[in-house]
Structure formats: structure tokens, C-alpha cells
Amino acid sequence: MTSPLPPGETLSQPVLNPPASVAVFLVATIDSGGEAVVREVLGSLAGLVRSVGFPSPDGGLGCVAGVGSRAWGRLFGGPRPAELHPFRELAGPRHHAPATPGDLFFHIKAARTDLCFALAAELVRRLRGTITVRDETQAFSYFDSRNLLGFVDGTENPVGPAAADAALVGAEDPGFRGGSYALVQKYLHDVDAWEALAVEAQEKVIGRSKLTNLELDAPGSHKDVNTVLGPDGSEQKILRAAMPFGRPGHGEFGTYFVAYARTPGIPETMLRKMFLGGPGSGPDPLLDYSRAVTGSLFFVPPTGFLEALPES
């Protein structure tokens, strides 16, 4: 594949930035007649992030904005991203990946909670009366990059040029080079059932050692099911941006899963294997303890697109 980013040129939103300590995820639908305001906010997003983050240069404030398939034509004229489509619901014999409403996606991230809060509050204020917020999730890093099931998350993420190659659109769709597809799901965990398992049983489900994070020989495990091979036998990569969230007083423990990908086909293949199973393997055993409650697909436009939005 052609490299998504020409040398020395930055075309993408902060998809490739290192994981942050805190995040706020917003998914919203656009109300009838709200398109003009939404366009204005998207076009001024980079300046808004700079303004909120300027007093705290060490806070690392960033925001990734995505647009869903059903909203694209309402907001923008001209061509659309080649592979943008609604999230495809999956209904297996035991597990269900629902498709839920989503026209806009904001992934706000920083080293400090107050920065994420301030930017989320200002975005919602500017969009008030033009959108309906469908989900708002405040997430956080947990111990040594672990999820609330106690295992390290994101181990297989590519780094450096490999991350750009996995996550960013290249010359295959030149009008949207530097953009990315964001597949978004929210999972709730049955922590009581999970903690009732012995550590060895948990490791068999995940396919990794809980203490050391080393990969185990565990056919049919979560790690095994989530491995997708290309025609040449090489592993197909995505950039995972999953983060834990929860409200202990409400019995809510979960993972907010975001997969940034050059093509949505790779994370969609992973989901089909997870929820429906495949030749020689059943569904992902982790789904016996983790339930998907949302599902949306968005396109994250390159920065140049947001700076000069095409007329609707």
C-alpha cells in the first residue's frame, strides 16, 4: 500500500496520538435543520481545541471528530468516503452486536479530566438545539493499561509508520487521504461472573497471561478470534483506542471500544468472527462476560477537509 501520509505532511486528526489518561466520548444525532450549525462547529473544531487547551500546554488536549453515513450527505456535497456505510448489526445464536443511532462522534482526550470536561461542555453548548446526544461516556486509564477485567488492553497496536498504515486512508481514496474509519462500540461487563472464574480460566478466555501479558497457546480465545489474516497470510492491523469506564454505585463496569482503521472491512471481519463464529471456531468466549450495547461506524475526515468544507 502507498503510505497514507507524505513525508513531513500532517493530514490527519489526532488519531495516531498516544493514548491519553482521560477521555470523553460523545455520540449524537443531528436534529432536522441543525446541519448549518454542525458544519460551523466542525469547521472551527481545531481552533476550539487550541483555545481550550492553550492555558495548559502539558495537558495534551485533542479531539477526533467523525461523521456517520446517514449524516454525510446532509452535511457535505460532492464525493463521500468510499467505504462509509451504516454499522452492520450482527445477530448470532448467542450474542448480539446492535446498531445504534449516530451521526456525529467526538473522541476528546487529554491528560486531565478538567480539559476533557471543558471541551465537551463547550461543544455541547455550541450544538445545543441542533443535536440529540445519544451517548456520553467518561473514560479513564486503569492501572497498567488494563481494562476492568484486569487484563492489559491494546497490546497488539501497531506503532510508528505501521500505525499510520493501519489507521489512515491512503491513495486508494485520494480525496480522503489521511482520514480514518472509526468503528465504535460500548461494552458492559458482568464483573461478578468474571471474578468468579479462576485466573487460569480467565487467561484461557483472553489468550494471555493476566500477570505478565504474555500470549498463550489458547485456540478459540479472544486473542485468537480477533486475529484476521490477509490473502498473503499476514496479520491485518487496526489501531485500538479502547478505554475503561464505569459507575460502581450503579453496578456499571465497561469498555468503550474504538477501532480506527484504514478500511472498515478489517474490524468488521473481527466482529463477525466474534459474534457469529467462523470455520473451526465458535464466537468469542469473552462475550459470555461482555455485552455490546451500542454500535456505530463513522468516517474521520482529514484536517484539510474540515478546514475547507465542501458545500452541502
mmCIF file of N, CA and C in Angstrom, residues 51-168:
data_model
loop_
_atom_site.group_PDB
_atom_site.id
_atom_site.type_symbol
_atom_site.label_atom_id
_atom_site.label_comp_id
_atom_site.label_asym_id
_atom_site.label_seq_id
_atom_site.Cartn_x
_atom_site.Cartn_y
_atom_site.Cartn_z
ATOM 1 N N SER A 51 -7.950 26.745 21.663
ATOM 2 C CA SER A 51 -8.334 27.758 22.654
ATOM 3 C C SER A 51 -8.507 27.154 24.038
ATOM 4 N N VAL A 52 -9.193 26.030 24.114
ATOM 5 C CA VAL A 52 -9.422 25.400 25.418
ATOM 6 C C VAL A 52 -8.115 24.868 25.998
ATOM 7 N N GLY A 53 -7.252 24.327 25.147
ATOM 8 C CA GLY A 53 -6.030 23.709 25.635
ATOM 9 C C GLY A 53 -4.861 24.649 25.816
ATOM 10 N N PHE A 54 -4.946 25.875 25.275
ATOM 11 C CA PHE A 54 -3.790 26.786 25.291
ATOM 12 C C PHE A 54 -3.248 27.077 26.688
ATOM 13 N N PRO A 55 -4.107 27.336 27.695
ATOM 14 C CA PRO A 55 -3.553 27.631 29.024
ATOM 15 C C PRO A 55 -2.859 26.441 29.687
ATOM 16 N N SER A 56 -3.032 25.240 29.131
ATOM 17 C CA SER A 56 -2.469 24.023 29.736
ATOM 18 C C SER A 56 -1.716 23.237 28.675
ATOM 19 N N PRO A 57 -0.556 23.751 28.232
ATOM 20 C CA PRO A 57 0.150 23.103 27.117
ATOM 21 C C PRO A 57 0.593 21.679 27.418
ATOM 22 N N ASP A 58 0.737 21.351 28.693
ATOM 23 C CA ASP A 58 1.141 19.986 29.043
ATOM 24 C C ASP A 58 -0.053 19.044 29.167
ATOM 25 N N GLY A 59 -1.265 19.565 28.938
ATOM 26 C CA GLY A 59 -2.461 18.741 29.112
ATOM 27 C C GLY A 59 -2.752 17.807 27.955
ATOM 28 N N GLY A 60 -2.129 18.067 26.804
ATOM 29 C CA GLY A 60 -2.290 17.161 25.670
ATOM 30 C C GLY A 60 -3.710 17.047 25.153
ATOM 31 N N LEU A 61 -4.473 18.148 25.204
ATOM 32 C CA LEU A 61 -5.868 18.085 24.771
ATOM 33 C C LEU A 61 -5.953 17.854 23.268
ATOM 34 N N GLY A 62 -6.811 16.927 22.878
ATOM 35 C CA GLY A 62 -7.055 16.656 21.465
ATOM 36 C C GLY A 62 -8.475 16.177 21.270
ATOM 37 N N CYS A 63 -8.944 16.243 20.031
ATOM 38 C CA CYS A 63 -10.290 15.784 19.726
ATOM 39 C C CYS A 63 -10.326 15.219 18.320
ATOM 40 N N VAL A 64 -10.902 14.031 18.192
ATOM 41 C CA VAL A 64 -11.144 13.403 16.901
ATOM 42 C C VAL A 64 -12.647 13.471 16.642
ATOM 43 N N ALA A 65 -13.037 13.976 15.471
ATOM 44 C CA ALA A 65 -14.448 14.089 15.116
ATOM 45 C C ALA A 65 -14.749 13.207 13.919
ATOM 46 N N GLY A 66 -15.844 12.448 14.009
ATOM 47 C CA GLY A 66 -16.263 11.587 12.922
ATOM 48 C C GLY A 66 -17.709 11.840 12.537
ATOM 49 N N VAL A 67 -18.063 11.466 11.304
ATOM 50 C CA VAL A 67 -19.407 11.676 10.770
ATOM 51 C C VAL A 67 -19.942 10.350 10.255
ATOM 52 N N GLY A 68 -21.195 10.043 10.585
ATOM 53 C CA GLY A 68 -21.814 8.796 10.175
ATOM 54 C C GLY A 68 -22.349 8.846 8.757
ATOM 55 N N SER A 69 -22.656 7.670 8.219
ATOM 56 C CA SER A 69 -23.087 7.549 6.826
ATOM 57 C C SER A 69 -24.359 8.338 6.534
ATOM 58 N N ARG A 70 -25.349 8.225 7.409
ATOM 59 C CA ARG A 70 -26.639 8.865 7.142
ATOM 60 C C ARG A 70 -26.563 10.387 7.228
ATOM 61 N N ALA A 71 -25.555 10.907 7.908
ATOM 62 C CA ALA A 71 -25.418 12.362 8.031
ATOM 63 C C ALA A 71 -24.528 12.956 6.954
ATOM 64 N N TRP A 72 -23.706 12.140 6.314
ATOM 65 C CA TRP A 72 -22.692 12.692 5.406
ATOM 66 C C TRP A 72 -23.330 13.556 4.320
ATOM 67 N N GLY A 73 -24.316 13.010 3.614
ATOM 68 C CA GLY A 73 -24.951 13.750 2.538
ATOM 69 C C GLY A 73 -25.750 14.955 3.006
ATOM 70 N N ARG A 74 -26.176 14.952 4.264
ATOM 71 C CA ARG A 74 -26.883 16.115 4.816
ATOM 72 C C ARG A 74 -25.931 17.263 5.085
ATOM 73 N N LEU A 75 -24.663 16.941 5.330
ATOM 74 C CA LEU A 75 -23.692 17.960 5.711
ATOM 75 C C LEU A 75 -22.820 18.429 4.555
ATOM 76 N N PHE A 76 -22.479 17.511 3.643
ATOM 77 C CA PHE A 76 -21.467 17.817 2.642
ATOM 78 C C PHE A 76 -21.938 17.407 1.249
ATOM 79 N N GLY A 77 -21.608 18.225 0.264
ATOM 80 C CA GLY A 77 -21.820 17.851 -1.115
ATOM 81 C C GLY A 77 -20.584 17.150 -1.659
ATOM 82 N N GLY A 78 -20.661 16.747 -2.906
ATOM 83 C CA GLY A 78 -19.512 16.132 -3.554
ATOM 84 C C GLY A 78 -19.320 14.683 -3.161
ATOM 85 N N PRO A 79 -18.132 14.128 -3.440
ATOM 86 C CA PRO A 79 -17.861 12.708 -3.164
ATOM 87 C C PRO A 79 -17.951 12.412 -1.674
ATOM 88 N N ARG A 80 -18.142 11.136 -1.370
ATOM 89 C CA ARG A 80 -18.145 10.676 0.009
ATOM 90 C C ARG A 80 -17.075 9.597 0.162
ATOM 91 N N PRO A 81 -16.638 9.334 1.377
ATOM 92 C CA PRO A 81 -15.630 8.290 1.583
ATOM 93 C C PRO A 81 -16.086 6.960 0.983
ATOM 94 N N ALA A 82 -15.173 6.284 0.327
ATOM 95 C CA ALA A 82 -15.530 5.129 -0.499
ATOM 96 C C ALA A 82 -16.197 4.006 0.287
ATOM 97 N N GLU A 83 -15.821 3.818 1.543
ATOM 98 C CA GLU A 83 -16.318 2.668 2.299
ATOM 99 C C GLU A 83 -17.225 3.056 3.470
ATOM 100 N N LEU A 84 -17.708 4.276 3.481
ATOM 101 C CA LEU A 84 -18.578 4.692 4.588
ATOM 102 C C LEU A 84 -19.985 4.125 4.400
ATOM 103 N N HIS A 85 -20.488 3.452 5.409
ATOM 104 C CA HIS A 85 -21.829 2.862 5.404
ATOM 105 C C HIS A 85 -22.309 2.745 6.845
ATOM 106 N N PRO A 86 -23.588 2.518 7.068
ATOM 107 C CA PRO A 86 -24.070 2.340 8.442
ATOM 108 C C PRO A 86 -23.450 1.098 9.091
ATOM 109 N N PHE A 87 -23.355 1.129 10.408
ATOM 110 C CA PHE A 87 -22.881 -0.029 11.166
ATOM 111 C C PHE A 87 -23.780 -1.227 10.870
ATOM 112 N N ARG A 88 -23.171 -2.372 10.641
ATOM 113 C CA ARG A 88 -23.911 -3.573 10.281
ATOM 114 C C ARG A 88 -24.183 -4.418 11.521
ATOM 115 N N GLU A 89 -25.429 -4.473 11.896
ATOM 116 C CA GLU A 89 -25.844 -5.237 13.075
ATOM 117 C C GLU A 89 -25.536 -6.717 12.873
ATOM 118 N N LEU A 90 -25.147 -7.385 13.952
ATOM 119 C CA LEU A 90 -24.843 -8.811 13.908
ATOM 120 C C LEU A 90 -25.678 -9.527 14.964
ATOM 121 N N ALA A 91 -26.387 -10.538 14.558
ATOM 122 C CA ALA A 91 -27.214 -11.309 15.481
ATOM 123 C C ALA A 91 -26.839 -12.779 15.341
ATOM 124 N N GLY A 92 -26.101 -13.291 16.305
ATOM 125 C CA GLY A 92 -25.712 -14.692 16.308
ATOM 126 C C GLY A 92 -26.629 -15.511 17.186
ATOM 127 N N PRO A 93 -26.381 -16.809 17.294
ATOM 128 C CA PRO A 93 -27.234 -17.664 18.114
ATOM 129 C C PRO A 93 -27.170 -17.326 19.599
ATOM 130 N N ARG A 94 -26.058 -16.701 20.043
ATOM 131 C CA ARG A 94 -25.895 -16.401 21.469
ATOM 132 C C ARG A 94 -25.628 -14.925 21.752
ATOM 133 N N HIS A 95 -25.049 -14.218 20.790
ATOM 134 C CA HIS A 95 -24.590 -12.855 21.056
ATOM 135 C C HIS A 95 -25.097 -11.901 19.987
ATOM 136 N N HIS A 96 -25.233 -10.649 20.382
ATOM 137 C CA HIS A 96 -25.838 -9.633 19.511
ATOM 138 C C HIS A 96 -24.977 -8.378 19.527
ATOM 139 N N ALA A 97 -24.630 -7.874 18.343
ATOM 140 C CA ALA A 97 -23.951 -6.585 18.209
ATOM 141 C C ALA A 97 -24.943 -5.603 17.617
ATOM 142 N N PRO A 98 -25.580 -4.778 18.443
ATOM 143 C CA PRO A 98 -26.630 -3.894 17.928
ATOM 144 C C PRO A 98 -26.053 -2.732 17.138
ATOM 145 N N ALA A 99 -26.861 -2.231 16.210
ATOM 146 C CA ALA A 99 -26.564 -0.975 15.536
ATOM 147 C C ALA A 99 -27.401 0.107 16.204
ATOM 148 N N THR A 100 -26.766 1.191 16.630
ATOM 149 C CA THR A 100 -27.454 2.254 17.351
ATOM 150 C C THR A 100 -27.228 3.587 16.648
ATOM 151 N N PRO A 101 -28.134 4.562 16.850
ATOM 152 C CA PRO A 101 -28.052 5.819 16.102
ATOM 153 C C PRO A 101 -26.767 6.588 16.387
ATOM 154 N N GLY A 102 -26.221 7.203 15.335
ATOM 155 C CA GLY A 102 -25.024 8.020 15.494
ATOM 156 C C GLY A 102 -24.678 8.767 14.224
ATOM 157 N N ASP A 103 -24.811 10.088 14.234
ATOM 158 C CA ASP A 103 -24.415 10.931 13.112
ATOM 159 C C ASP A 103 -23.065 11.593 13.349
ATOM 160 N N LEU A 104 -22.772 11.884 14.624
ATOM 161 C CA LEU A 104 -21.534 12.560 14.989
ATOM 162 C C LEU A 104 -20.845 11.805 16.108
ATOM 163 N N PHE A 105 -19.515 11.791 16.052
ATOM 164 C CA PHE A 105 -18.707 11.131 17.074
ATOM 165 C C PHE A 105 -17.571 12.078 17.458
ATOM 166 N N PHE A 106 -17.424 12.312 18.752
ATOM 167 C CA PHE A 106 -16.309 13.114 19.260
ATOM 168 C C PHE A 106 -15.535 12.277 20.276
ATOM 169 N N HIS A 107 -14.248 12.105 20.018
ATOM 170 C CA HIS A 107 -13.348 11.419 20.939
ATOM 171 C C HIS A 107 -12.412 12.480 21.499
ATOM 172 N N ILE A 108 -12.747 12.952 22.698
ATOM 173 C CA ILE A 108 -11.984 14.004 23.366
ATOM 174 C C ILE A 108 -11.007 13.338 24.328
ATOM 175 N N LYS A 109 -9.738 13.736 24.271
ATOM 176 C CA LYS A 109 -8.739 13.061 25.105
ATOM 177 C C LYS A 109 -7.710 14.053 25.625
ATOM 178 N N ALA A 110 -7.214 13.778 26.831
ATOM 179 C CA ALA A 110 -6.240 14.664 27.466
ATOM 180 C C ALA A 110 -5.612 13.946 28.648
ATOM 181 N N ALA A 111 -4.661 14.623 29.262
ATOM 182 C CA ALA A 111 -4.037 14.106 30.471
ATOM 183 C C ALA A 111 -4.806 14.478 31.722
ATOM 184 N N ARG A 112 -5.796 15.379 31.571
ATOM 185 C CA ARG A 112 -6.531 15.886 32.730
ATOM 186 C C ARG A 112 -8.025 15.866 32.454
ATOM 187 N N THR A 113 -8.782 15.529 33.491
ATOM 188 C CA THR A 113 -10.231 15.452 33.382
ATOM 189 C C THR A 113 -10.847 16.809 33.076
ATOM 190 N N ASP A 114 -10.320 17.880 33.689
ATOM 191 C CA ASP A 114 -10.948 19.182 33.504
ATOM 192 C C ASP A 114 -10.889 19.646 32.057
ATOM 193 N N LEU A 115 -9.807 19.329 31.354
ATOM 194 C CA LEU A 115 -9.695 19.733 29.955
ATOM 195 C C LEU A 115 -10.722 19.014 29.089
ATOM 196 N N CYS A 116 -10.863 17.705 29.306
ATOM 197 C CA CYS A 116 -11.882 16.954 28.560
ATOM 198 C C CYS A 116 -13.278 17.499 28.859
ATOM 199 N N PHE A 117 -13.532 17.758 30.119
ATOM 200 C CA PHE A 117 -14.847 18.268 30.520
ATOM 201 C C PHE A 117 -15.123 19.622 29.865
ATOM 202 N N ALA A 118 -14.139 20.503 29.909
ATOM 203 C CA ALA A 118 -14.334 21.847 29.376
ATOM 204 C C ALA A 118 -14.625 21.810 27.878
ATOM 205 N N LEU A 119 -13.900 20.990 27.144
ATOM 206 C CA LEU A 119 -14.123 20.921 25.705
ATOM 207 C C LEU A 119 -15.473 20.272 25.392
ATOM 208 N N ALA A 120 -15.819 19.206 26.106
ATOM 209 C CA ALA A 120 -17.120 18.563 25.892
ATOM 210 C C ALA A 120 -18.253 19.531 26.191
ATOM 211 N N ALA A 121 -18.136 20.280 27.280
ATOM 212 C CA ALA A 121 -19.190 21.228 27.648
ATOM 213 C C ALA A 121 -19.352 22.306 26.591
ATOM 214 N N GLU A 122 -18.237 22.791 26.054
ATOM 215 C CA GLU A 122 -18.326 23.847 25.039
ATOM 216 C C GLU A 122 -18.884 23.312 23.724
ATOM 217 N N LEU A 123 -18.505 22.101 23.349
ATOM 218 C CA LEU A 123 -19.072 21.502 22.144
ATOM 219 C C LEU A 123 -20.593 21.351 22.268
ATOM 220 N N VAL A 124 -21.029 20.825 23.390
ATOM 221 C CA VAL A 124 -22.464 20.627 23.589
ATOM 222 C C VAL A 124 -23.190 21.969 23.629
ATOM 223 N N ARG A 125 -22.576 22.972 24.228
ATOM 224 C CA ARG A 125 -23.200 24.304 24.263
ATOM 225 C C ARG A 125 -23.387 24.852 22.854
ATOM 226 N N ARG A 126 -22.342 24.738 22.033
ATOM 227 C CA ARG A 126 -22.418 25.277 20.672
ATOM 228 C C ARG A 126 -23.403 24.506 19.807
ATOM 229 N N LEU A 127 -23.609 23.236 20.118
ATOM 230 C CA LEU A 127 -24.501 22.395 19.316
ATOM 231 C C LEU A 127 -25.899 22.278 19.921
ATOM 232 N N ARG A 128 -26.144 22.947 21.028
ATOM 233 C CA ARG A 128 -27.440 22.839 21.706
ATOM 234 C C ARG A 128 -28.577 23.262 20.777
ATOM 235 N N GLY A 129 -29.614 22.440 20.736
ATOM 236 C CA GLY A 129 -30.751 22.722 19.884
ATOM 237 C C GLY A 129 -30.620 22.192 18.474
ATOM 238 N N THR A 130 -29.440 21.639 18.143
ATOM 239 C CA THR A 130 -29.216 21.111 16.795
ATOM 240 C C THR A 130 -28.878 19.626 16.788
ATOM 241 N N ILE A 131 -28.565 19.076 17.960
ATOM 242 C CA ILE A 131 -28.233 17.653 18.054
ATOM 243 C C ILE A 131 -28.969 17.038 19.239
ATOM 244 N N THR A 132 -29.055 15.705 19.215
ATOM 245 C CA THR A 132 -29.508 14.930 20.367
ATOM 246 C C THR A 132 -28.367 14.012 20.764
ATOM 247 N N VAL A 133 -27.854 14.185 21.974
ATOM 248 C CA VAL A 133 -26.763 13.334 22.451
ATOM 249 C C VAL A 133 -27.321 11.955 22.760
ATOM 250 N N ARG A 134 -26.803 10.944 22.091
ATOM 251 C CA ARG A 134 -27.262 9.567 22.270
ATOM 252 C C ARG A 134 -26.454 8.818 23.313
ATOM 253 N N ASP A 135 -25.187 9.207 23.452
ATOM 254 C CA ASP A 135 -24.355 8.555 24.475
ATOM 255 C C ASP A 135 -23.220 9.496 24.855
ATOM 256 N N GLU A 136 -22.984 9.593 26.142
ATOM 257 C CA GLU A 136 -21.856 10.352 26.681
ATOM 258 C C GLU A 136 -21.149 9.463 27.690
ATOM 259 N N THR A 137 -19.887 9.164 27.440
ATOM 260 C CA THR A 137 -19.141 8.258 28.303
ATOM 261 C C THR A 137 -17.826 8.903 28.704
ATOM 262 N N GLN A 138 -17.589 8.971 29.998
ATOM 263 C CA GLN A 138 -16.323 9.474 30.516
ATOM 264 C C GLN A 138 -15.462 8.269 30.884
ATOM 265 N N ALA A 139 -14.297 8.182 30.246
ATOM 266 C CA ALA A 139 -13.427 7.021 30.391
ATOM 267 C C ALA A 139 -12.085 7.430 30.972
ATOM 268 N N PHE A 140 -11.307 6.438 31.372
ATOM 269 C CA PHE A 140 -10.061 6.712 32.096
ATOM 270 C C PHE A 140 -9.092 5.556 31.883
ATOM 271 N N SER A 141 -7.806 5.853 32.042
ATOM 272 C CA SER A 141 -6.816 4.776 32.052
ATOM 273 C C SER A 141 -6.874 4.085 33.405
ATOM 274 N N TYR A 142 -6.547 2.790 33.430
ATOM 275 C CA TYR A 142 -6.728 1.989 34.640
ATOM 276 C C TYR A 142 -5.473 1.165 34.885
ATOM 277 N N PHE A 143 -4.769 1.491 35.970
ATOM 278 C CA PHE A 143 -3.533 0.803 36.317
ATOM 279 C C PHE A 143 -2.604 0.704 35.103
ATOM 280 N N ASP A 144 -2.040 -0.454 34.806
ATOM 281 C CA ASP A 144 -1.026 -0.572 33.754
ATOM 282 C C ASP A 144 -1.681 -0.849 32.403
ATOM 283 N N SER A 145 -2.454 0.130 31.913
ATOM 284 C CA SER A 145 -3.165 -0.019 30.627
ATOM 285 C C SER A 145 -4.102 -1.223 30.636
ATOM 286 N N ARG A 146 -4.693 -1.507 31.798
ATOM 287 C CA ARG A 146 -5.574 -2.663 31.922
ATOM 288 C C ARG A 146 -7.031 -2.256 31.770
ATOM 289 N N ASN A 147 -7.863 -3.214 31.374
ATOM 290 C CA ASN A 147 -9.305 -2.991 31.379
ATOM 291 C C ASN A 147 -9.863 -3.392 32.736
ATOM 292 N N LEU A 148 -11.170 -3.262 32.918
ATOM 293 C CA LEU A 148 -11.749 -3.552 34.231
ATOM 294 C C LEU A 148 -11.899 -5.049 34.491
ATOM 295 N N LEU A 149 -11.482 -5.868 33.539
ATOM 296 C CA LEU A 149 -11.403 -7.309 33.764
ATOM 297 C C LEU A 149 -10.002 -7.704 34.239
ATOM 298 N N GLY A 150 -9.100 -6.725 34.304
ATOM 299 C CA GLY A 150 -7.782 -6.963 34.869
ATOM 300 C C GLY A 150 -6.698 -7.316 33.875
ATOM 301 N N PHE A 151 -6.993 -7.262 32.565
ATOM 302 C CA PHE A 151 -6.001 -7.625 31.549
ATOM 303 C C PHE A 151 -5.539 -6.387 30.787
ATOM 304 N N VAL A 152 -4.277 -6.415 30.358
ATOM 305 C CA VAL A 152 -3.724 -5.329 29.551
ATOM 306 C C VAL A 152 -4.460 -5.279 28.223
ATOM 307 N N ASP A 153 -4.813 -4.061 27.782
ATOM 308 C CA ASP A 153 -5.583 -3.873 26.555
ATOM 309 C C ASP A 153 -4.741 -3.116 25.533
ATOM 310 N N GLY A 154 -4.884 -3.458 24.263
ATOM 311 C CA GLY A 154 -4.191 -2.733 23.200
ATOM 312 C C GLY A 154 -2.784 -3.208 22.924
ATOM 313 N N THR A 155 -2.442 -4.411 23.392
ATOM 314 C CA THR A 155 -1.084 -4.921 23.241
ATOM 315 C C THR A 155 -0.631 -4.981 21.793
ATOM 316 N N GLU A 156 -1.530 -5.347 20.898
ATOM 317 C CA GLU A 156 -1.155 -5.573 19.508
ATOM 318 C C GLU A 156 -1.206 -4.310 18.654
ATOM 319 N N ASN A 157 -1.400 -3.157 19.254
ATOM 320 C CA ASN A 157 -1.457 -1.933 18.455
ATOM 321 C C ASN A 157 -0.154 -1.697 17.694
ATOM 322 N N PRO A 158 -0.232 -1.376 16.416
ATOM 323 C CA PRO A 158 0.979 -1.008 15.678
ATOM 324 C C PRO A 158 1.482 0.352 16.141
ATOM 325 N N VAL A 159 2.746 0.625 15.879
ATOM 326 C CA VAL A 159 3.350 1.904 16.271
ATOM 327 C C VAL A 159 4.090 2.489 15.078
ATOM 328 N N GLY A 160 4.368 3.799 15.143
ATOM 329 C CA GLY A 160 5.136 4.453 14.102
ATOM 330 C C GLY A 160 4.454 4.392 12.749
ATOM 331 N N PRO A 161 5.234 4.232 11.681
ATOM 332 C CA PRO A 161 4.652 4.176 10.332
ATOM 333 C C PRO A 161 3.620 3.064 10.175
ATOM 334 N N ALA A 162 3.787 1.971 10.913
ATOM 335 C CA ALA A 162 2.819 0.873 10.823
ATOM 336 C C ALA A 162 1.453 1.300 11.337
ATOM 337 N N ALA A 163 1.429 2.184 12.337
ATOM 338 C CA ALA A 163 0.148 2.674 12.859
ATOM 339 C C ALA A 163 -0.561 3.525 11.813
ATOM 340 N N ALA A 164 0.179 4.398 11.141
ATOM 341 C CA ALA A 164 -0.416 5.214 10.086
ATOM 342 C C ALA A 164 -0.935 4.333 8.957
ATOM 343 N N ASP A 165 -0.179 3.314 8.602
ATOM 344 C CA ASP A 165 -0.591 2.422 7.518
ATOM 345 C C ASP A 165 -1.865 1.666 7.873
ATOM 346 N N ALA A 166 -2.025 1.319 9.157
ATOM 347 C CA ALA A 166 -3.196 0.560 9.591
ATOM 348 C C ALA A 166 -4.421 1.436 9.757
ATOM 349 N N ALA A 167 -4.237 2.696 10.173
ATOM 350 C CA ALA A 167 -5.371 3.506 10.608
ATOM 351 C C ALA A 167 -5.811 4.564 9.613
ATOM 352 N N LEU A 168 -4.939 4.969 8.693
ATOM 353 C CA LEU A 168 -5.239 6.124 7.853
ATOM 354 C C LEU A 168 -5.434 5.735 6.390
#
